[in-house]
Each structure stands twice: as structure tokens, then as C-alpha cells.
């Protein structure tokens, strides 16, 4: 019976459930780890149904990282004598925030998504994308 319920209510309507205002992005933004773990539990039987969740996770991590890195302006021309000191301070702060962000999303992958390889690859890919963005241009 639970299998039929999952097929009819979860699998068939997955896209609309995940894209709602209360979907994956909402859960990630609100750091609702219990709900993320439940979401994983409900869809873990079929890897094809984990893909959209992993994609939303990757997009969230990537956007969060881009916003964090985007706050830093390394081309400051204001006070040239203070520019070097500012760069060092900003660099140190951004590194600390990036490490914190990495730890946060590693914990989410480990605890909410049971370390599933799809989510680990999504997290890793998101970090690679936003960290290498300026290097590509």
C-alpha cells in the first residue's frame, strides 16, 4: 500500500512538489534539516527521483557561493595605501566564510542525504563552479 501511495502521490507529482514555495529551495534556505532528511527518505528508493533534488541542492549551493564571493571587490581603488590591508582582511574573512559554508553543506549531505554520492557530487560541482567562475573569464 505504501508503494502505491508513493507512486501516486510522490513520484507522479514530484516536479510540482519540489518547485513549490515550500519545496527543496525553501527547505535549504530555512536549513530545515529534518524535512530534508524526510524528503530524501521518501525518494531514496529510485535514484532517478533523487536527481531533481540533487539538482536543486546544487543550484542552491552554487547561488549561495556566488553571492558570498560576489560581495568581495578585489579591485578597490579608494585608498591605495589601505588597499593591501583591506585585501588581506577581506581574503581572510571570505576564506573563513567559505570553509564554514563547505562544512555546512558537507554536514547536510552526510546527515540529510546519508552521504549519497549524487548529493556529494552536486555539492562538489557547485563549489567548483562558483570558485572557478572568475578563472574562466
mmCIF file of C-alpha atoms in Angstrom:
data_model
loop_
_atom_site.group_PDB
_atom_site.id
_atom_site.type_symbol
_atom_site.label_atom_id
_atom_site.label_comp_id
_atom_site.label_asym_id
_atom_site.label_seq_id
_atom_site.Cartn_x
_atom_site.Cartn_y
_atom_site.Cartn_z
ATOM 1 C CA UNK A 1 0.000 0.000 0.000
ATOM 2 C CA UNK A 2 2.819 2.424 0.847
ATOM 3 C CA UNK A 3 4.368 1.614 -2.521
ATOM 4 C CA UNK A 4 1.147 2.594 -4.282
ATOM 5 C CA UNK A 5 0.933 5.770 -2.203
ATOM 6 C CA UNK A 6 4.496 6.715 -3.120
ATOM 7 C CA UNK A 7 3.849 6.049 -6.797
ATOM 8 C CA UNK A 8 0.629 8.032 -6.930
ATOM 9 C CA UNK A 9 1.374 10.908 -4.568
ATOM 10 C CA UNK A 10 5.136 11.374 -4.615
ATOM 11 C CA UNK A 11 6.656 10.130 -7.843
ATOM 12 C CA UNK A 12 3.921 11.277 -10.176
ATOM 13 C CA UNK A 13 3.770 14.779 -8.670
ATOM 14 C CA UNK A 14 7.433 15.216 -7.766
ATOM 15 C CA UNK A 15 8.154 18.200 -10.018
ATOM 16 C CA UNK A 16 5.242 20.242 -8.683
ATOM 17 C CA UNK A 17 6.032 19.283 -5.069
ATOM 18 C CA UNK A 18 9.692 20.240 -5.365
ATOM 19 C CA UNK A 19 9.078 23.526 -7.183
ATOM 20 C CA UNK A 20 6.545 24.926 -4.716
ATOM 21 C CA UNK A 21 7.360 27.737 -2.326
ATOM 22 C CA UNK A 22 7.690 25.032 0.324
ATOM 23 C CA UNK A 23 9.893 22.826 -1.867
ATOM 24 C CA UNK A 24 13.582 21.984 -1.790
ATOM 25 C CA UNK A 25 14.849 25.560 -2.074
ATOM 26 C CA UNK A 26 12.658 26.622 0.837
ATOM 27 C CA UNK A 27 13.944 23.743 2.951
ATOM 28 C CA UNK A 28 17.552 24.587 2.113
ATOM 29 C CA UNK A 29 17.148 28.311 2.739
ATOM 30 C CA UNK A 30 15.490 27.633 6.070
ATOM 31 C CA UNK A 31 18.046 24.953 6.948
ATOM 32 C CA UNK A 32 15.201 22.564 7.671
ATOM 33 C CA UNK A 33 17.393 19.515 8.025
ATOM 34 C CA UNK A 34 14.723 17.193 9.430
ATOM 35 C CA UNK A 35 12.478 17.932 6.460
ATOM 36 C CA UNK A 36 15.379 17.475 4.015
ATOM 37 C CA UNK A 37 16.127 14.096 5.585
ATOM 38 C CA UNK A 38 12.461 13.125 5.262
ATOM 39 C CA UNK A 39 12.433 14.234 1.637
ATOM 40 C CA UNK A 40 15.475 12.060 0.946
ATOM 41 C CA UNK A 41 13.867 9.122 2.757
ATOM 42 C CA UNK A 42 10.724 9.380 0.656
ATOM 43 C CA UNK A 43 12.576 9.411 -2.673
ATOM 44 C CA UNK A 44 15.672 7.308 -1.956
ATOM 45 C CA UNK A 45 14.221 4.116 -3.443
ATOM 46 C CA UNK A 46 14.715 5.305 -7.002
ATOM 47 C CA UNK A 47 17.843 7.207 -7.952
ATOM 48 C CA UNK A 48 16.077 8.872 -10.870
ATOM 49 C CA UNK A 49 13.869 10.686 -8.348
ATOM 50 C CA UNK A 50 16.878 11.894 -6.379
ATOM 51 C CA UNK A 51 18.296 13.688 -9.423
ATOM 52 C CA UNK A 52 15.887 16.683 -9.308
ATOM 53 C CA UNK A 53 16.501 17.080 -5.579
ATOM 54 C CA UNK A 54 20.261 16.936 -6.115
ATOM 55 C CA UNK A 55 19.987 19.491 -8.923
ATOM 56 C CA UNK A 56 18.050 21.888 -6.692
ATOM 57 C CA UNK A 57 20.646 21.327 -3.964
ATOM 58 C CA UNK A 58 23.471 22.105 -6.395
ATOM 59 C CA UNK A 59 21.746 25.268 -7.652
ATOM 60 C CA UNK A 60 21.197 26.449 -4.082
ATOM 61 C CA UNK A 61 24.812 25.856 -3.050
ATOM 62 C CA UNK A 62 26.102 27.493 -6.220
ATOM 63 C CA UNK A 63 23.909 30.578 -5.809
ATOM 64 C CA UNK A 64 24.851 30.906 -2.145
ATOM 65 C CA UNK A 65 28.534 30.680 -3.033
ATOM 66 C CA UNK A 66 28.253 33.154 -5.886
ATOM 67 C CA UNK A 67 26.548 35.650 -3.576
ATOM 68 C CA UNK A 68 29.288 35.198 -0.988
ATOM 69 C CA UNK A 69 32.136 35.587 -3.457
ATOM 70 C CA UNK A 70 30.312 38.414 -5.247
ATOM 71 C CA UNK A 71 30.354 40.557 -2.106
ATOM 72 C CA UNK A 72 34.117 40.877 -2.380
ATOM 73 C CA UNK A 73 35.547 43.630 -4.543
ATOM 74 C CA UNK A 74 39.240 42.977 -5.037
ATOM 75 C CA UNK A 75 39.650 45.983 -7.327
ATOM 76 C CA UNK A 76 39.296 48.676 -4.695
ATOM 77 C CA UNK A 77 40.818 51.978 -5.769
ATOM 78 C CA UNK A 78 39.636 54.112 -2.838
ATOM 79 C CA UNK A 79 42.598 54.456 -0.520
ATOM 80 C CA UNK A 80 45.570 52.872 -2.188
ATOM 81 C CA UNK A 81 47.672 52.769 0.979
ATOM 82 C CA UNK A 82 44.983 50.717 2.714
ATOM 83 C CA UNK A 83 44.128 48.524 -0.239
ATOM 84 C CA UNK A 84 46.633 45.777 0.614
ATOM 85 C CA UNK A 85 45.476 45.569 4.222
ATOM 86 C CA UNK A 86 41.829 45.520 3.133
ATOM 87 C CA UNK A 87 42.551 42.778 0.607
ATOM 88 C CA UNK A 88 44.213 40.617 3.245
ATOM 89 C CA UNK A 89 41.379 41.156 5.736
ATOM 90 C CA UNK A 90 38.680 40.540 3.144
ATOM 91 C CA UNK A 91 40.504 37.474 1.829
ATOM 92 C CA UNK A 92 40.765 36.032 5.322
ATOM 93 C CA UNK A 93 37.098 36.686 6.031
ATOM 94 C CA UNK A 94 35.952 35.197 2.735
ATOM 95 C CA UNK A 95 38.065 32.086 3.308
ATOM 96 C CA UNK A 96 36.571 31.616 6.776
ATOM 97 C CA UNK A 97 33.062 32.017 5.360
ATOM 98 C CA UNK A 98 33.791 29.584 2.520
ATOM 99 C CA UNK A 99 35.132 26.995 4.956
ATOM 100 C CA UNK A 100 32.012 27.448 7.096
ATOM 101 C CA UNK A 101 29.837 27.076 4.037
ATOM 102 C CA UNK A 102 31.707 23.935 2.964
ATOM 103 C CA UNK A 103 31.288 22.393 6.412
ATOM 104 C CA UNK A 104 27.595 23.282 6.485
ATOM 105 C CA UNK A 105 26.851 21.612 3.159
ATOM 106 C CA UNK A 106 29.057 18.610 3.904
ATOM 107 C CA UNK A 107 27.021 18.103 7.068
ATOM 108 C CA UNK A 108 23.758 18.386 5.126
ATOM 109 C CA UNK A 109 24.970 15.802 2.600
ATOM 110 C CA UNK A 110 26.095 13.479 5.370
ATOM 111 C CA UNK A 111 23.116 13.787 7.702
ATOM 112 C CA UNK A 112 20.156 14.648 5.483
ATOM 113 C CA UNK A 113 21.147 12.791 2.322
ATOM 114 C CA UNK A 114 23.018 9.941 4.049
ATOM 115 C CA UNK A 115 26.215 10.788 2.181
ATOM 116 C CA UNK A 116 24.659 9.722 -1.110
ATOM 117 C CA UNK A 117 27.111 10.142 -3.972
ATOM 118 C CA UNK A 118 24.673 12.182 -6.101
ATOM 119 C CA UNK A 119 24.475 14.871 -3.434
ATOM 120 C CA UNK A 120 28.212 14.813 -2.746
ATOM 121 C CA UNK A 121 28.880 15.331 -6.453
ATOM 122 C CA UNK A 122 26.296 18.126 -6.550
ATOM 123 C CA UNK A 123 27.950 19.898 -3.637
ATOM 124 C CA UNK A 124 31.405 19.469 -5.112
ATOM 125 C CA UNK A 125 30.286 20.613 -8.562
ATOM 126 C CA UNK A 126 28.590 23.693 -7.151
ATOM 127 C CA UNK A 127 31.719 24.723 -5.277
ATOM 128 C CA UNK A 128 33.920 24.152 -8.325
ATOM 129 C CA UNK A 129 31.594 26.235 -10.467
ATOM 130 C CA UNK A 130 31.428 29.340 -8.301
ATOM 131 C CA UNK A 131 35.056 29.187 -7.182
ATOM 132 C CA UNK A 132 36.350 28.854 -10.738
ATOM 133 C CA UNK A 133 33.938 31.362 -12.280
ATOM 134 C CA UNK A 134 36.430 34.259 -12.418
ATOM 135 C CA UNK A 135 39.231 31.983 -13.587
ATOM 136 C CA UNK A 136 37.247 31.075 -16.705
ATOM 137 C CA UNK A 137 36.582 34.681 -17.776
#
